[in-house]
Coordinates of C-alpha atoms in Angstrom, one line a residue:
X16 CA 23.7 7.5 0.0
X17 CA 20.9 9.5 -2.0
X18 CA 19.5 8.6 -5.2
X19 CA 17.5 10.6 -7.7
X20 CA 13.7 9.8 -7.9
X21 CA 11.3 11.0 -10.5
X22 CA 7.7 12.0 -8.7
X23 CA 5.2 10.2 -10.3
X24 CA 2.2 11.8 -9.1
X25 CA 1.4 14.8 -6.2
X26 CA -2.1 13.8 -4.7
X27 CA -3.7 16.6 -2.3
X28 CA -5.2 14.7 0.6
X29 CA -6.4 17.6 2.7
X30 CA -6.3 21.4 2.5
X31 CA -2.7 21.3 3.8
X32 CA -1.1 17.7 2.9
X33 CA -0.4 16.1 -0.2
X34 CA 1.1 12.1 -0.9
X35 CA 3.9 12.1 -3.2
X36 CA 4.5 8.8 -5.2
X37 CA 7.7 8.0 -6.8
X38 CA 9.0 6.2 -9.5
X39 CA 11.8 3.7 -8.2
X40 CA 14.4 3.1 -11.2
X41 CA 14.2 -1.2 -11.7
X42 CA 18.3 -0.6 -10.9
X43 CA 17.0 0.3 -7.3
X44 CA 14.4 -1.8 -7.0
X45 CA 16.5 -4.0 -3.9
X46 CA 17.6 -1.1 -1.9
X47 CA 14.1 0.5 -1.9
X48 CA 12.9 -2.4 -0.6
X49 CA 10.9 -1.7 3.0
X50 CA 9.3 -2.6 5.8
X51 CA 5.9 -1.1 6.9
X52 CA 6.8 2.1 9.1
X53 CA 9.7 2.7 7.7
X54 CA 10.7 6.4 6.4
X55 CA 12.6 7.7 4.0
X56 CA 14.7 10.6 4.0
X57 CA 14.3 13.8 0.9
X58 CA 17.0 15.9 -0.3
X59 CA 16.2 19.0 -2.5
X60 CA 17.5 22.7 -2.6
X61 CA 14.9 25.5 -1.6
X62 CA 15.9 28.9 -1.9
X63 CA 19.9 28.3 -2.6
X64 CA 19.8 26.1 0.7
X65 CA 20.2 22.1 0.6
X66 CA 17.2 21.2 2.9
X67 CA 16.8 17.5 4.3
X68 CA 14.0 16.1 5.6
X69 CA 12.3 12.8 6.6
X70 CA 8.6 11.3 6.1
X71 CA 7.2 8.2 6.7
X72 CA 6.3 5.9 3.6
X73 CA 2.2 5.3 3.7
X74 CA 2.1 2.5 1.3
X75 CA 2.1 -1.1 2.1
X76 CA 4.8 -3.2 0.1
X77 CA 2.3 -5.4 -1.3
X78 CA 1.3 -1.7 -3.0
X79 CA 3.6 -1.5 -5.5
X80 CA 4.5 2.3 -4.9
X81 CA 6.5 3.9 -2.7
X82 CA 4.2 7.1 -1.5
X83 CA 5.0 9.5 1.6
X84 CA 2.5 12.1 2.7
X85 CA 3.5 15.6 3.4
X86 CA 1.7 18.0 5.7
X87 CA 2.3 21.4 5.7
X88 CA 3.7 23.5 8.6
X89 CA 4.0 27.2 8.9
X90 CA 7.1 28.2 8.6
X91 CA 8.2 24.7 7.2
X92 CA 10.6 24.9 3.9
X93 CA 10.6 21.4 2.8
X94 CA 7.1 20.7 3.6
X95 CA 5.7 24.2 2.2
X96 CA 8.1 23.7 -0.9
X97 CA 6.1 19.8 -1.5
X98 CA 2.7 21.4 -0.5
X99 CA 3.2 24.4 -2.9
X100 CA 5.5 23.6 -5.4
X101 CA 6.5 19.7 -6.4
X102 CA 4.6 18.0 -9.2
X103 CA 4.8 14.7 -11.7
X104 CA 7.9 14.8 -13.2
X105 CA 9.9 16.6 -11.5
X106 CA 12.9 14.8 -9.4
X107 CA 14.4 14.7 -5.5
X108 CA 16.9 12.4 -3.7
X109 CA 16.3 10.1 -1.6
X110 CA 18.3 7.7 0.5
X111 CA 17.0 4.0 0.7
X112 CA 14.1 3.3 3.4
X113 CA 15.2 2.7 7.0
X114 CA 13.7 3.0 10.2
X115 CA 13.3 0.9 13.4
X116 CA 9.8 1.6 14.0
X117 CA 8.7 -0.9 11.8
X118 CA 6.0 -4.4 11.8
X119 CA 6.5 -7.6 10.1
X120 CA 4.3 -10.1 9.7
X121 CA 4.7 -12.9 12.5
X122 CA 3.4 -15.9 10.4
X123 CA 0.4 -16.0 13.5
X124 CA -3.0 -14.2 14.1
X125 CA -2.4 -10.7 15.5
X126 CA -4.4 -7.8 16.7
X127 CA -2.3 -4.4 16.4
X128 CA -3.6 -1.6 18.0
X129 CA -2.5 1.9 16.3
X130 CA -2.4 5.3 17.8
X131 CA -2.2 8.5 15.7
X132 CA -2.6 12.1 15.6
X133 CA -2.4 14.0 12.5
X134 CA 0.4 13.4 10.1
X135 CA 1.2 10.8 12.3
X136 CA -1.1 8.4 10.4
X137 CA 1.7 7.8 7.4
X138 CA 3.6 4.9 9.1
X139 CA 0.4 3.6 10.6
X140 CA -1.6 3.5 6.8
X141 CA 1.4 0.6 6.1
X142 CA 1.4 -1.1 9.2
X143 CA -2.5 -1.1 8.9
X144 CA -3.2 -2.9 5.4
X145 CA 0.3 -5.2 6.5
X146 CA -1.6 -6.4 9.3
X147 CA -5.1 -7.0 7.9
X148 CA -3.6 -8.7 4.4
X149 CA -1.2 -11.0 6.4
X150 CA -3.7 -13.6 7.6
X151 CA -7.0 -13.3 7.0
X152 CA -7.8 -13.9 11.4
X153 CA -5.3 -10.9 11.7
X154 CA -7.2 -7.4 13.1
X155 CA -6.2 -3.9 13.6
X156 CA -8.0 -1.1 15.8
X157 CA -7.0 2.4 15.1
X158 CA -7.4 5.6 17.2
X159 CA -6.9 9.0 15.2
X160 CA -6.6 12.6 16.5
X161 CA -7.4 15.2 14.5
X162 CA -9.1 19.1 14.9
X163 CA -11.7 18.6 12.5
X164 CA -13.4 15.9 9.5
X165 CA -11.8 18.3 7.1
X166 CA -8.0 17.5 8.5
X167 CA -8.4 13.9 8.5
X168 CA -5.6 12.2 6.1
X169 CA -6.2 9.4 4.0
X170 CA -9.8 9.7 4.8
X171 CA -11.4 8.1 1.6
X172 CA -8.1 5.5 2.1
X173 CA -9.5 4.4 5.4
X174 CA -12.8 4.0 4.1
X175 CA -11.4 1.5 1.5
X176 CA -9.9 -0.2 3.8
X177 CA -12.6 -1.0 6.2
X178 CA -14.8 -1.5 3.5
X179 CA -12.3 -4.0 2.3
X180 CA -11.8 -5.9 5.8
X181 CA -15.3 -4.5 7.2
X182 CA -14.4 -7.5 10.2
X183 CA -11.2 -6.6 11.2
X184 CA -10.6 -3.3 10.9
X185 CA -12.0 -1.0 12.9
X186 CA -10.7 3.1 13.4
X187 CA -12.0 5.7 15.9
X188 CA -11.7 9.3 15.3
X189 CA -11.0 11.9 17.8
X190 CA -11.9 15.6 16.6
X191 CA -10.8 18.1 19.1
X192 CA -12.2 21.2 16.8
X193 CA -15.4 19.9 15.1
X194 CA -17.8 22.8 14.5
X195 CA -21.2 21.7 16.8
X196 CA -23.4 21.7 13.9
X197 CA -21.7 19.0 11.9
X198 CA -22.3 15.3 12.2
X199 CA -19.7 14.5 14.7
X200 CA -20.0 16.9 17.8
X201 CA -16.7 18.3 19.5
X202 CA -14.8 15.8 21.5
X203 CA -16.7 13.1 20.5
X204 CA -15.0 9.8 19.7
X205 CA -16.9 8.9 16.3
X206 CA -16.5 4.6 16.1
X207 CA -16.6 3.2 12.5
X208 CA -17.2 -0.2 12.9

């Protein structure tokens, strides 16, 4: 079942991705409950034609807002349509969170290891700041593809966070398309810890 959601605010994260934030009515609060890696699934019309699509939400619970990050793909509809056209304000279904691909905290130490290339860093932004918030022994080692520094999402986000739990986090990048006179030469794998 879909529910209308007000966007609260568009941030542009890169060149080609922006996070959307919505405003969750208190009479929803419950069902838009989730788990960290969970996704939700959009509804809007584009062009006459009802266009469904689903993105990972990249904010922790312990947040407060439910944000899903959008990259933009030639030739994509819904995710040019975000990139291009959605602002605060304006409204979109959604059906409630769900997902299977998903971490909860085990009550015990852990040490999650995250993998992700591109866009594919949305689910893992959640299950990242989960892990480090739900005991304070708890660490998480991320590796992330992407072509250059300039395509890297949630970049100033991941520097929060491991200036936050500069002991336990600690995140990799791999840049397959970094220009050789920048800091980080091509191929490299640049370790921030």
């Amino acid at each position: 079942m879909f529910h209308t959601l007000t966007i609260q605010t568009v941030t542009q994260e890169t060149p080609d991705a922006v996070a959307i934030t919505f405003d969750v009515p208190t009479d929803l609060n419950g069902a838009f409950d989730w788990k960290p890696g969970q996704y939700l699934t959009l509804k809007t019309t584009i062009a006459n034609e009802e266009v469904r699509r689903s993105y990972s939400i990249c904010a922790a619970p312990s947040d407060g807002e439910l944000r899903v990050a959008v990259k933009e793909i030639e030739g994509g509809k819904f995710s040019t349509h975000a990139n291009r056209h959605l602002e605060a304000g304006m409204t979109i279904e959604s059906m409630p969170p769900m997902g299977n691909f998903k971490w909860q905290p085990t009550g015990e130490p852990s040490h999650v290891v995250g993998w992700a290339a591109g866009s594919g860093i949305t689910p893992i932004m959640s299950i990242a700041k989960t892990v480090l918030e739900s005991d304070s022994n708890s660490t998480f080692t991320l590796f992330y593809g992407n072509k250059n520094s300039n395509s890297i999402i949630f970049k100033d986000a991941l520097e929060d966070l491991k200036n936050s739990y500069v002991d336990r986090l600690e995140f990799h990048h791999i840049l397959s398309r970094e220009d050789q006179g920048s800091d980080v030469t091509k191929g490299r794998i640049d370790s921030e810890k």
